[in-house]
CSV table of C-alpha atoms in Angstrom, one decimal:
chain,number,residue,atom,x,y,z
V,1299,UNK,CA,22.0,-5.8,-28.1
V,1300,UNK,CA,19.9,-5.2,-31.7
V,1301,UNK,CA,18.5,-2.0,-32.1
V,1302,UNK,CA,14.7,-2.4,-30.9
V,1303,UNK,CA,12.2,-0.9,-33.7
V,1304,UNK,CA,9.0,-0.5,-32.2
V,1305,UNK,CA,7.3,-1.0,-29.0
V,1306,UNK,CA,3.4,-1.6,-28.0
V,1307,UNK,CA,2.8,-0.4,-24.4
V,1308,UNK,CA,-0.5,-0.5,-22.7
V,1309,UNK,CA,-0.5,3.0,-23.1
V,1310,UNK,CA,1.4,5.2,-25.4
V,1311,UNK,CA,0.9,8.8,-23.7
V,1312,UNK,CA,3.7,8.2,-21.2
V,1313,UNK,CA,6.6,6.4,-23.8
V,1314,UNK,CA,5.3,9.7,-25.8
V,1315,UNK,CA,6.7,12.1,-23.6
V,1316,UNK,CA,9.6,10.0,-22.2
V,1317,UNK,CA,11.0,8.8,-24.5
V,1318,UNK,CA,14.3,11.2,-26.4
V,1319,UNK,CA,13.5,11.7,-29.4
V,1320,UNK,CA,9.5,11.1,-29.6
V,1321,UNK,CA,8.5,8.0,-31.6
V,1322,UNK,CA,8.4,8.4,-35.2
V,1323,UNK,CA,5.2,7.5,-35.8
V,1324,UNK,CA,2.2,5.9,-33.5
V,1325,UNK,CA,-0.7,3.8,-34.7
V,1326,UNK,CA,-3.6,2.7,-31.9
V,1327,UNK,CA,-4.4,-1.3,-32.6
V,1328,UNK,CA,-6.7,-1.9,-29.8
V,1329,UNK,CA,-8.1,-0.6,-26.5
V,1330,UNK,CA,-9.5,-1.3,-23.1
V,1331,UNK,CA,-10.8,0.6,-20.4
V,1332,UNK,CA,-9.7,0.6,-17.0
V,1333,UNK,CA,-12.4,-0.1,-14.5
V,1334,UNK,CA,-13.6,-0.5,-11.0
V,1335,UNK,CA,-14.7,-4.3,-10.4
V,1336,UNK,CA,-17.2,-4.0,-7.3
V,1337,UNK,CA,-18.5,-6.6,-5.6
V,1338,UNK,CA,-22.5,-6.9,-6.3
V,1339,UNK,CA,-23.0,-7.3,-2.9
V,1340,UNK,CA,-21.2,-3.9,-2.0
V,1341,UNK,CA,-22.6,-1.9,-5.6
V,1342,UNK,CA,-26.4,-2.7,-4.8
V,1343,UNK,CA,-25.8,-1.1,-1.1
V,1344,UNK,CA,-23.8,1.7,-2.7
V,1345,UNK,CA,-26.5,2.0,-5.4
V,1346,UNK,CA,-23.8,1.9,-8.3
V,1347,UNK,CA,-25.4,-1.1,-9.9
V,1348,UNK,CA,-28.5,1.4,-11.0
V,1349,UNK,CA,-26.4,4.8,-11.1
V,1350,UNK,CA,-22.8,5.1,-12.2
V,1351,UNK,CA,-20.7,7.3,-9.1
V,1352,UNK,CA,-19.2,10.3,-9.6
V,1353,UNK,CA,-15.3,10.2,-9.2
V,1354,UNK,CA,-16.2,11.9,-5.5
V,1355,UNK,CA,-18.6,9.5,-4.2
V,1356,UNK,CA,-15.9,6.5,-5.2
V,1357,UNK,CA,-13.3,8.5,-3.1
V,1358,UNK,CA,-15.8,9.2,-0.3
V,1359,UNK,CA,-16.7,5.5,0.2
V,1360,UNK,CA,-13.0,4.7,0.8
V,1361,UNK,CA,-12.3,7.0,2.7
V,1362,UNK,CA,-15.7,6.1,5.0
V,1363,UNK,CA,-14.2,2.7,4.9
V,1364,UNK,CA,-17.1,1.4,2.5
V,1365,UNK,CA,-14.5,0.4,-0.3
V,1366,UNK,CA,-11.4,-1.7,0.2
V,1367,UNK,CA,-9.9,-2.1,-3.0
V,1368,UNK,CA,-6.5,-3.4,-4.5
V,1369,UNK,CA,-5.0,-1.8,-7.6
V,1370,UNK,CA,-1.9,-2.2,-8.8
V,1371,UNK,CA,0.9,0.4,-8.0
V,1372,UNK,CA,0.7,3.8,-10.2
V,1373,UNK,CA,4.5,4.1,-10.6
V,1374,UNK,CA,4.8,0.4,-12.1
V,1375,UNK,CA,1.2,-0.4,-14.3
V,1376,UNK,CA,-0.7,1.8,-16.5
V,1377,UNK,CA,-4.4,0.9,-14.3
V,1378,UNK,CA,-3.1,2.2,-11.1
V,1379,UNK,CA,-1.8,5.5,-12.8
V,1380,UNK,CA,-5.0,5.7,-14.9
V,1381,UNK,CA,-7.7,5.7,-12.2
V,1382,UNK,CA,-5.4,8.3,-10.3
V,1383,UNK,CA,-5.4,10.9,-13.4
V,1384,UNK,CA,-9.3,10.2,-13.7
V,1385,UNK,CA,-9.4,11.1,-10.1
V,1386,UNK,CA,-7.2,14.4,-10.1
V,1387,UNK,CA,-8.5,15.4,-13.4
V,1388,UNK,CA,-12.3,15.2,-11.9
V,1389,UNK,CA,-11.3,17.2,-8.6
V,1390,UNK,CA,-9.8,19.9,-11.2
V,1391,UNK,CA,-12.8,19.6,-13.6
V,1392,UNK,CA,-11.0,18.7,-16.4
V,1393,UNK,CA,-11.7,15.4,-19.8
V,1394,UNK,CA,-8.0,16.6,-20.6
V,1395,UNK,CA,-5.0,18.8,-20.0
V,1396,UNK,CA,-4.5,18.3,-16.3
V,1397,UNK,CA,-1.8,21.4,-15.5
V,1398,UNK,CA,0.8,21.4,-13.0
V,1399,UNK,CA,-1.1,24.4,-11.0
V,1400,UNK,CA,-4.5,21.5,-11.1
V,1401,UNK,CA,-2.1,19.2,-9.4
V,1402,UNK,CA,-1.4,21.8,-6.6
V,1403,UNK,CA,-4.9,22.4,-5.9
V,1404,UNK,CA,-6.3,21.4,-2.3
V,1405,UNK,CA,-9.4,19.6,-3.9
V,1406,UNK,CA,-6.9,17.5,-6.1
V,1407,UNK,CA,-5.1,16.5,-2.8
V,1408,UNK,CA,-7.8,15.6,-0.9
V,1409,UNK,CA,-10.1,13.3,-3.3
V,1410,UNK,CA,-7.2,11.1,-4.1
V,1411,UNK,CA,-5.8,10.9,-0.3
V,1412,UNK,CA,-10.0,9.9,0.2
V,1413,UNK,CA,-9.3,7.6,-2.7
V,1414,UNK,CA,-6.1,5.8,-1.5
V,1415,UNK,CA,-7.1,5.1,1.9
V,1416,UNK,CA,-9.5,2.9,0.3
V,1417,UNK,CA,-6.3,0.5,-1.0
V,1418,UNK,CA,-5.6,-2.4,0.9
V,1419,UNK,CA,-3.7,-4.5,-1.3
V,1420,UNK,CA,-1.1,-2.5,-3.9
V,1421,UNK,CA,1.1,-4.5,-6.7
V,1422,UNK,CA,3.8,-4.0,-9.5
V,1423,UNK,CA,1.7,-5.5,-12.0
V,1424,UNK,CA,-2.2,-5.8,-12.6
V,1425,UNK,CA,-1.8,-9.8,-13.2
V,1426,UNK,CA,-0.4,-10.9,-10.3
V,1427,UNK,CA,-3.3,-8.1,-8.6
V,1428,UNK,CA,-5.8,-10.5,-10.0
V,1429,UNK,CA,-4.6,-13.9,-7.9
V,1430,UNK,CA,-3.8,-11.5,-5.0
V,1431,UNK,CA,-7.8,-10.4,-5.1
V,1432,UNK,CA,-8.5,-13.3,-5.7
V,1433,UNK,CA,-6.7,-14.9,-2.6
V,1434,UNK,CA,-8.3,-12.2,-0.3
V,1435,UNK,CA,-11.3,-11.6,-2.1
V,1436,UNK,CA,-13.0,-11.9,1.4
V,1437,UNK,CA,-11.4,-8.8,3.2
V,1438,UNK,CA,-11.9,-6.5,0.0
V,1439,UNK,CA,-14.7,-5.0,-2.0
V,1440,UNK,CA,-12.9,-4.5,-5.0
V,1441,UNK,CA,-10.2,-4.4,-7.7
V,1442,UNK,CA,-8.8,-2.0,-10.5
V,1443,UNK,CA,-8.3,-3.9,-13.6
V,1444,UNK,CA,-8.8,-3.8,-17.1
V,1445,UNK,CA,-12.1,-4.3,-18.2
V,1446,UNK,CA,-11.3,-7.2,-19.9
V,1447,UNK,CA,-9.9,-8.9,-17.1
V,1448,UNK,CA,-12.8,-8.1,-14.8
V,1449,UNK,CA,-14.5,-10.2,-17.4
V,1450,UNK,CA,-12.5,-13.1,-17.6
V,1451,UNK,CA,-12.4,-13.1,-13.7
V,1452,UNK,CA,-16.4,-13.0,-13.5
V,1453,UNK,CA,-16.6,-16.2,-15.6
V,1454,UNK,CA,-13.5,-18.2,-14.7
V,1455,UNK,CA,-15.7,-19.5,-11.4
V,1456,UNK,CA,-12.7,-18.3,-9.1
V,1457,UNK,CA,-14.6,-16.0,-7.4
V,1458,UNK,CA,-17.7,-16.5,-4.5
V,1459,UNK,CA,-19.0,-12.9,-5.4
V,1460,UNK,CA,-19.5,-11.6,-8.9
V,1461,UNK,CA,-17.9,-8.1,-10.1
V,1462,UNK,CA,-19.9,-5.6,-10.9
V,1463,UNK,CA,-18.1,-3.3,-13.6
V,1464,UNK,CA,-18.4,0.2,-12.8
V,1465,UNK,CA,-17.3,3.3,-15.0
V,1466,UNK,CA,-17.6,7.0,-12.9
V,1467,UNK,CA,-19.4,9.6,-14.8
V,1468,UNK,CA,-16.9,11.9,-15.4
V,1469,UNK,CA,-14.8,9.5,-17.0
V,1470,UNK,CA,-12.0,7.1,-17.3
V,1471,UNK,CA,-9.0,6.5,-18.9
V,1472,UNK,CA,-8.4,3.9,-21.5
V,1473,UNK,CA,-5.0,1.9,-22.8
V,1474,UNK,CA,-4.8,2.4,-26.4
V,1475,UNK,CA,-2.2,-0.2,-27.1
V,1476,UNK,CA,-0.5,1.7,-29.6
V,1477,UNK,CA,2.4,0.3,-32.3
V,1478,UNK,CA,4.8,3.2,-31.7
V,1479,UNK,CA,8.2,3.0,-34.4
V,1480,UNK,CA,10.8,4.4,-32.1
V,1481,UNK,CA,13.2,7.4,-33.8
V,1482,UNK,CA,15.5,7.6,-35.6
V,1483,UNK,CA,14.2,5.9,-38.2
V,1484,UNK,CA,14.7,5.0,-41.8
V,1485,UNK,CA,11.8,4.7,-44.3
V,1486,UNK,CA,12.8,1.2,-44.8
V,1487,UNK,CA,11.8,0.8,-40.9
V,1488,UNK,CA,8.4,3.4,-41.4
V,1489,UNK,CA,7.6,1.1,-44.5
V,1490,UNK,CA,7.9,-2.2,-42.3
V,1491,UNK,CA,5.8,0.2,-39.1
V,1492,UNK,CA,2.9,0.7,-41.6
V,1493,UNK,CA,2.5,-3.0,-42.9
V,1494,UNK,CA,2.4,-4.2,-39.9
V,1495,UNK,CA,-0.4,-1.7,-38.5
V,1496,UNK,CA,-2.3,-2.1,-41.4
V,1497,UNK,CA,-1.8,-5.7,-41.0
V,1498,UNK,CA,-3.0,-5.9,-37.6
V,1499,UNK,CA,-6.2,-3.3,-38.4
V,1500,UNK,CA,-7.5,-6.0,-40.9
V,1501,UNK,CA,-11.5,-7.1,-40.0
V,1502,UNK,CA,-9.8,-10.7,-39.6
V,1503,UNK,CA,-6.9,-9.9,-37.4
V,1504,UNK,CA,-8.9,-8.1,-35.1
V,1505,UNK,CA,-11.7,-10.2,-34.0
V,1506,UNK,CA,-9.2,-12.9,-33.3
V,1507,UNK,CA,-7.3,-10.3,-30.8
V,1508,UNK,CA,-10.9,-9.2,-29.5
V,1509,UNK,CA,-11.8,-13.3,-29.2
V,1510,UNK,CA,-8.7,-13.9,-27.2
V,1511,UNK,CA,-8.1,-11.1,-25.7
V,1512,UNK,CA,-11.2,-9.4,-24.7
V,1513,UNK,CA,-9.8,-6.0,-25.7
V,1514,UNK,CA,-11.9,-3.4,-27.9
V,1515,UNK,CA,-11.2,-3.3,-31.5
V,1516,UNK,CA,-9.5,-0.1,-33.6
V,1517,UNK,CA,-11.4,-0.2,-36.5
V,1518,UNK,CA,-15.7,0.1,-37.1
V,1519,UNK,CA,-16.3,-3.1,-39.0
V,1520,UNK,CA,-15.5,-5.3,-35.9
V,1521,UNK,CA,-17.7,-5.6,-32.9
V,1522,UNK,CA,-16.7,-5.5,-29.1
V,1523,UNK,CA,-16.7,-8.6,-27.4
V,1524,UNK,CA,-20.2,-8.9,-26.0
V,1525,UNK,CA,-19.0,-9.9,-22.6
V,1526,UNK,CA,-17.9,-6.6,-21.8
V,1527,UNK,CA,-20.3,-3.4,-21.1
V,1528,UNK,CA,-21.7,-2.2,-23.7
V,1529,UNK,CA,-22.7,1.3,-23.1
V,1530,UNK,CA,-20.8,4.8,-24.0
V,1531,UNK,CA,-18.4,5.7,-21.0
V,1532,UNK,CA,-16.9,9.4,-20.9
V,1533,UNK,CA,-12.8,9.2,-21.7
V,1534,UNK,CA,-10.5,11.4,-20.1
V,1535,UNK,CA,-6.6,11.6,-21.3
V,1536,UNK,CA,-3.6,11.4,-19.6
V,1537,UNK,CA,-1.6,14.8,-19.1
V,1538,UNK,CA,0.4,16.1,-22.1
V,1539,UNK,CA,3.4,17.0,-19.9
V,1540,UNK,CA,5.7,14.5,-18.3
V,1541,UNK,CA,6.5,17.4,-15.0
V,1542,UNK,CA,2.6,17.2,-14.2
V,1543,UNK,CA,2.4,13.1,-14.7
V,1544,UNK,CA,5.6,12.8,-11.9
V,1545,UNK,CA,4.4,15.3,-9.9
V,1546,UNK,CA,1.2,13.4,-9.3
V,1547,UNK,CA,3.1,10.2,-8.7
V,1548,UNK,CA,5.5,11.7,-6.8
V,1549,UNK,CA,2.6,13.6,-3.9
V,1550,UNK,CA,1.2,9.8,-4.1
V,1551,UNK,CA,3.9,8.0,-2.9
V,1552,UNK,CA,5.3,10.9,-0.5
V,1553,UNK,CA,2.0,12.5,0.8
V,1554,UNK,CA,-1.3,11.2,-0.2
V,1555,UNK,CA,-1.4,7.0,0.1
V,1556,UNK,CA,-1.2,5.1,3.1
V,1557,UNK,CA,2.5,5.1,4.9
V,1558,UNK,CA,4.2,2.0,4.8
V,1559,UNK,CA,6.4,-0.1,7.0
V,1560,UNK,CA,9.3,-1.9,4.7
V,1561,UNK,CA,11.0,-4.9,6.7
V,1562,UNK,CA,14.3,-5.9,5.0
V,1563,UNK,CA,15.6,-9.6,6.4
V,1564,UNK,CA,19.0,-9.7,5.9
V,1565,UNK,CA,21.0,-12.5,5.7
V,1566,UNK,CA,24.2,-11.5,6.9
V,1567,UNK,CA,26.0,-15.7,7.3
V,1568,UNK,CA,29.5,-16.1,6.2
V,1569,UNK,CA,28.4,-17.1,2.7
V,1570,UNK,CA,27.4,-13.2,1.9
V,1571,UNK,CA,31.0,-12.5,2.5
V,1572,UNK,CA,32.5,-10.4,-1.3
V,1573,UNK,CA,30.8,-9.6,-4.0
V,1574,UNK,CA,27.0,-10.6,-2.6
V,1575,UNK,CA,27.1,-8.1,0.4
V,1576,UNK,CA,28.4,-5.6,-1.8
V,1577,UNK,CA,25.4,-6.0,-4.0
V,1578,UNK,CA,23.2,-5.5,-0.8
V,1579,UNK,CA,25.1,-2.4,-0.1
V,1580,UNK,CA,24.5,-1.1,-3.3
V,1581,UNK,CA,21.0,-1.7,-3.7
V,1582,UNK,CA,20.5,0.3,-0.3
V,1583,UNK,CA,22.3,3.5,-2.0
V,1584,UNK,CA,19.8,3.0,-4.2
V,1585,UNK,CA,16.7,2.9,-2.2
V,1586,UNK,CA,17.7,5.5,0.2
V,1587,UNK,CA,17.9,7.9,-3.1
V,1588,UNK,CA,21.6,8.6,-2.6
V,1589,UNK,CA,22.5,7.1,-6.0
V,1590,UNK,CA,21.0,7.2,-9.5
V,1591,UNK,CA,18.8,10.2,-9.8
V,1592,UNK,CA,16.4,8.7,-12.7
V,1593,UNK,CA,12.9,9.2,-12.6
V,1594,UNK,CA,12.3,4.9,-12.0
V,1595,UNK,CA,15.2,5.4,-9.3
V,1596,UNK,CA,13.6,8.5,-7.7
V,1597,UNK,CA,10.0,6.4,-7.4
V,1598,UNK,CA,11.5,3.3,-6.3
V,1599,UNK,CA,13.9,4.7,-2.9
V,1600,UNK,CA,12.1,5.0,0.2
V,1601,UNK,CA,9.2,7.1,0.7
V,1602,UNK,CA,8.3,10.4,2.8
V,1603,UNK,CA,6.4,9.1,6.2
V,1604,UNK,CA,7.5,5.6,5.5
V,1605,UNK,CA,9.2,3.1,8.5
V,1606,UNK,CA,12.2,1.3,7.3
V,1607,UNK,CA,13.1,-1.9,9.2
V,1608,UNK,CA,16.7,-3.5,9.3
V,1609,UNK,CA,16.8,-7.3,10.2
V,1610,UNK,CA,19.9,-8.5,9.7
V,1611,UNK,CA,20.0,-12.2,10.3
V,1612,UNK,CA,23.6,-15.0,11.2
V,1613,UNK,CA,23.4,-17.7,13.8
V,1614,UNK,CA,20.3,-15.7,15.2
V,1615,UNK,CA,18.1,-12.7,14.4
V,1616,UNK,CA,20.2,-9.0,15.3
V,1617,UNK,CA,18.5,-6.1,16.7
V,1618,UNK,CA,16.4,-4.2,14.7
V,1619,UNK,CA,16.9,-0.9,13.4
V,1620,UNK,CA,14.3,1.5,12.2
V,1621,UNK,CA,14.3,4.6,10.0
V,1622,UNK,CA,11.2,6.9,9.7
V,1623,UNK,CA,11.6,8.8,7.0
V,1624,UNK,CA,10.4,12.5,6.9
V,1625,UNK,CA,9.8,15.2,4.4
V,1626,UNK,CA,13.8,16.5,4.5
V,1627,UNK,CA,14.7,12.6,4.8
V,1628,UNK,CA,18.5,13.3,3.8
V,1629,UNK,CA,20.4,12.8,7.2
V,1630,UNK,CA,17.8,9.9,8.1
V,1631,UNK,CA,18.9,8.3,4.1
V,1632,UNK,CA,22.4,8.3,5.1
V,1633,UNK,CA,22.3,6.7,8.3
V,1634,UNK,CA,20.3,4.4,6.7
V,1635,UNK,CA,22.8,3.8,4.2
V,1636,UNK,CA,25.6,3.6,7.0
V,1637,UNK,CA,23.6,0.9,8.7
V,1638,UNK,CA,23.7,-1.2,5.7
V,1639,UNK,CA,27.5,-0.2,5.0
V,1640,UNK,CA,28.7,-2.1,9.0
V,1641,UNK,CA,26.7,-5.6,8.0
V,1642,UNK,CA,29.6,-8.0,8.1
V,1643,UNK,CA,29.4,-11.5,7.5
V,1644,UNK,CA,29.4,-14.0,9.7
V,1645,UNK,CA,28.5,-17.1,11.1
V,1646,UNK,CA,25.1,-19.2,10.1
V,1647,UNK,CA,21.6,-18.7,8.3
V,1648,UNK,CA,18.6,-18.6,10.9
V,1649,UNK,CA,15.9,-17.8,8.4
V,1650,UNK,CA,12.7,-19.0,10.7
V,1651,UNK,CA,14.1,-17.0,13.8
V,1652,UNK,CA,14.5,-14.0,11.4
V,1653,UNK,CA,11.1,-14.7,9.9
V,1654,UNK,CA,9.1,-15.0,13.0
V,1655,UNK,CA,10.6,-11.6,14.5
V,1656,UNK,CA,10.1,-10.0,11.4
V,1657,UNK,CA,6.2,-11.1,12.0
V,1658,UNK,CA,6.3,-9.8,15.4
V,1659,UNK,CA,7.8,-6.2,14.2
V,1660,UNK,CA,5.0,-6.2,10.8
V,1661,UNK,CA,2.1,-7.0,13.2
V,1662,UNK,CA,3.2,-4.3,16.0
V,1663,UNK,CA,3.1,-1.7,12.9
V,1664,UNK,CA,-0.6,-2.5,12.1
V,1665,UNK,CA,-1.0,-2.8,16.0
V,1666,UNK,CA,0.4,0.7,16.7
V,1667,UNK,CA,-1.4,2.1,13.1
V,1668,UNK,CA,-3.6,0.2,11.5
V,1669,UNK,CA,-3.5,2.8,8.8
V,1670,UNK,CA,0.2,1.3,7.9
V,1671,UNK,CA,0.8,-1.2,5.3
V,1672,UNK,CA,3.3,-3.4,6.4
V,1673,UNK,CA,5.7,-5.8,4.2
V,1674,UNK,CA,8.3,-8.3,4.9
V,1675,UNK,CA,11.3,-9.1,2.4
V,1676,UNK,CA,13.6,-11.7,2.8
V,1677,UNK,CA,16.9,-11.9,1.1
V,1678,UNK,CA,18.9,-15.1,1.9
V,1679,UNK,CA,21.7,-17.0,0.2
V,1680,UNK,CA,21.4,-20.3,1.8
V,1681,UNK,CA,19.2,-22.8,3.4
V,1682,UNK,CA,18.5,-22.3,7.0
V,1683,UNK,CA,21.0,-23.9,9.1
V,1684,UNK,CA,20.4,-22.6,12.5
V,1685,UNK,CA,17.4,-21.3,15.0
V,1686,UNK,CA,13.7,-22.2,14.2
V,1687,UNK,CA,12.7,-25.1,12.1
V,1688,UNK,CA,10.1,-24.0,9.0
V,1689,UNK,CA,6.8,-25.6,11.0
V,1690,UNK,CA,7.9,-22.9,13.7
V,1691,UNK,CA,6.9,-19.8,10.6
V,1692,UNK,CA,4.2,-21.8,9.4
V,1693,UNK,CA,2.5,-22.0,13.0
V,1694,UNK,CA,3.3,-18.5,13.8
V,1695,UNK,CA,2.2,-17.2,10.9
V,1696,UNK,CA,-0.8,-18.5,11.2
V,1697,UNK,CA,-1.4,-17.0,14.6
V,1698,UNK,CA,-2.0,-13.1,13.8
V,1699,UNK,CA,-3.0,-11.3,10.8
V,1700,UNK,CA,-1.5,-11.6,7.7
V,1701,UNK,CA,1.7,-10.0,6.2
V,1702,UNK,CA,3.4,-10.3,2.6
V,1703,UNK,CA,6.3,-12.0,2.2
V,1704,UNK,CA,8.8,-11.3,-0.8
V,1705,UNK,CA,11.8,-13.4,-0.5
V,1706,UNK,CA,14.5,-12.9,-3.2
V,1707,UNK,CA,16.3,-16.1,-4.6
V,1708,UNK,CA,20.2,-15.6,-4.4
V,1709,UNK,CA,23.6,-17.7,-4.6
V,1710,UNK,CA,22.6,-21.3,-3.3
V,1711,UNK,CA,19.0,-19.9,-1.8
V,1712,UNK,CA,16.9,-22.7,-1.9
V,1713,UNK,CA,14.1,-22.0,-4.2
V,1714,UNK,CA,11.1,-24.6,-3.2
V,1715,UNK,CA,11.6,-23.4,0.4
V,1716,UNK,CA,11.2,-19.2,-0.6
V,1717,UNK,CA,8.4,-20.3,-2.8
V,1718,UNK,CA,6.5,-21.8,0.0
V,1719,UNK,CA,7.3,-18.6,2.7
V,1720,UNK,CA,5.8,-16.4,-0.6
V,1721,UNK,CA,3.1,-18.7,-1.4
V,1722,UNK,CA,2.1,-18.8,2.8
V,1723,UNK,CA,1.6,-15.4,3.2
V,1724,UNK,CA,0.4,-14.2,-0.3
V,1725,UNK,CA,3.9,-12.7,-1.4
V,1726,UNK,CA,6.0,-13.1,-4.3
V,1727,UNK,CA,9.3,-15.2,-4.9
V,1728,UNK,CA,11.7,-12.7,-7.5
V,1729,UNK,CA,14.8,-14.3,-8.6
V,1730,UNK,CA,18.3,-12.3,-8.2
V,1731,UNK,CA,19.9,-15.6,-9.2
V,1732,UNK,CA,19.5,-14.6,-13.1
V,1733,UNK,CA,18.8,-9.7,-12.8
V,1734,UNK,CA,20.6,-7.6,-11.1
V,1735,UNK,CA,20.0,-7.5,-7.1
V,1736,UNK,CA,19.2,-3.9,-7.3
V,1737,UNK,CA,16.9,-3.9,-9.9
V,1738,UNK,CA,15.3,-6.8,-8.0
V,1739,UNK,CA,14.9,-4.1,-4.8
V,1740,UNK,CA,13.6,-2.0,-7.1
V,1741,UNK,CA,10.6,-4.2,-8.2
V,1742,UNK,CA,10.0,-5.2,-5.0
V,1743,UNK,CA,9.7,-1.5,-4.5
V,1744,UNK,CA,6.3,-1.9,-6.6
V,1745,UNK,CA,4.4,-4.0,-4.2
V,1746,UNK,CA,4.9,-2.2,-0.9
């Protein structure tokens, strides 16, 4: 592949510290700050459309139950792991330099387990957060977002409830959409870096990107867009050091946020025989965190406390097998594994049956702890030839309370019928016809 030059993340303090050798040189074009979009109804009897909340009183009111939010997943989207720092950096009392001894500190721990009890609705990417809010925006009293896109959602006449932006006192943490020129490189490469900043810092370049965009401008001769707040907000930055960053992200998934239940429906017909079981197989080494030891590998296997559900799936639905992971986890991964390692192949492809049992196992979860947050994937090769007809999903799906669906598109799946289980139940359809199947597990990984 060509040699990439330059990249322009959301946020550059991350890419800073991850990336071997540091960026050569890194210019900030834009920004926009990450906020909390209440609904008015909820802020007036919180009192936040007077008074901005301090970063406790937020994390109090989710944990009394007084704010059910969605925000997207902290490992996978910059406004999930922005609001988290903002929260551990207020329990330590710090605008900046969060240490790895702040991170260990009980007060730390407990406003941002307050916090995430609060989150009702997590994803791998603030966009698709934004139709997900806006499909549920009934059960939920608010969303994480850029502030820009709180704006756009207020006036795009999707919603029955306005947002009402709010910014805690201590601070928040901003995307500063730098233009960072990746190292090595040559001065022919920090000559093009620095035309092309001060290109995009010119007065007219700007308000275009501020017109269309909604984001802040970088330079004093251009004006915010009016739309959004206008008043100064505190800014707190991100930690300088990449251990203290994971080891937030890390204590989130494994300790502090609500436990999940994960329920994998396997198709296990004759068509997965070769190559496309062996795929599964692999991607299941994966999760479990018995291969790749990379820090996006590491946040995307199975979590501490969380239920892992096996439904493999022929003719009929099998038995189901569960795994509850706990905070040693290593004998439980590799039985796990050794589940997935005696799927053979064979006979049809009863998706609906599978489907509808999977429902029955996702609502027992919530029946048995409604503090779990339960998901259903379906990976299928084929169209259903066997069991329940689609009608039978539709109607039982429709009988209980919700539960995501993410099906996974794969050898001759057929893609308007995945669509429409994803599109039922609020999901997501992710296509392992054109990435790898692991990687696909992987970013599935972000929305449970």
């Amino acid at each position: 592949a060509d040699r990439i030059d330059a990249i322009l993340p959301s946020n550059g303090v991350y890419p800073q510290l991850a990336l071997r050798p540091p960026p050569a040189a890194r210019e900030r074009l834009f920004y926009s700050r990450v906020a909390i979009g209440v609904k008015a109804s909820r802020a007036r009897e919180l009192g936040w459309d007077r008074q901005a909340p301090d970063w406790a009183a937020v994390a109090r009111a989710a944990r009394d139950g007084r704010l059910r939010y969605a925000m997207s997943n902290p490992t996978r989207s910059n406004t999930g792991m922005s609001v988290l720092f903002a929260l551990a950096s207020s329990a330590a009392g710090r605008t900046e330099g969060l240490t790895l001894e702040d991170t260990r500190q009980s007060a730390v721990a407990s406003r941002l387990k307050d916090f995430l009890s609060g989150q009702a609705l997590t994803a791998g990417s603030s966009g698709w957060l934004v139709d997900a809010y806006v499909r549920d925006q009934a059960t939920l009293d608010a969303l994480v977002n850029y502030e820009a896109v709180l704006t756009r959602l207020n006036q795009d006449g999707r919603l029955k409830e306005p947002l009402v932006l709010v910014f805690p006192r201590e601070g928040i943490v901003s995307a500063d959409y730098p233009l960072m020129l990746l190292a090595p490189a040559s001065d022919g490469q920090r000559a093009r870096h620095e035309r092309l900043v001060q290109a995009w810092r010119t007065p007219a370049f700007q308000r275009d990107v501020v017109a269309a965009a909604g984001l802040r401008p970088s330079i004093a001769e251009v004006a915010a867009p009016a739309s959004l707040p206008s008043g100064a907000v505190s800014e707190i930055g991100l930690p300088a050091r990449a251990e203290v960053i994971e080891a937030v992200l890390a204590a989130t998934l494994g300790e502090w946020r609500r436990p999940a239940s994960a329920i994998f429906v396997l198709d296990t017909s004759n068509s997965m025989q070769g190559e496309r079981m062996l795929q599964v197989k692999q991607s299941f080494k994966v999760l479990a965190g018995l291969q790749d030891e990379r820090l996006a590998a590491r946040l995307s296997r199975f979590q501490q406390r969380e239920r892992v559900i096996l439904l493999p799936f022929s003719s009929q639905p099998a038995e189901a097998v569960r795994f509850t992971l706990d905070a040693a986890g290593s004998a439980t991964r590799a039985q796990l594994v050794a589940a997935t390692e005696a799927l053979q192949p064979h006979g049809g492809t009863a998706i609906y049956s599978a489907l509808i049992n999977a429902l029955r196992l996702a609502r027992q979860e919530l029946h048995d702890d409604p503090q779990r947050l339960p998901t259903i994937v379906l990976l299928t090769d084929g169209a259903n030839t066997a069991g329940e007809p689609p009608a039978a999903f539709d109607a039982a799906f429709a009988e209980g309370p919700p539960v995501r669906v993410f099906t996974i598109l794969f050898g001759e799946g057929e893609a308007a019928a995945l669509q429409h289980i994803a599109e039922l139940s609020g999901g997501q359809l992710f296509d392992a016809k054109r990435a790898n199947l692991t990687e696909v597990f992987k970013d599935i990984r972000g929305y449970q």
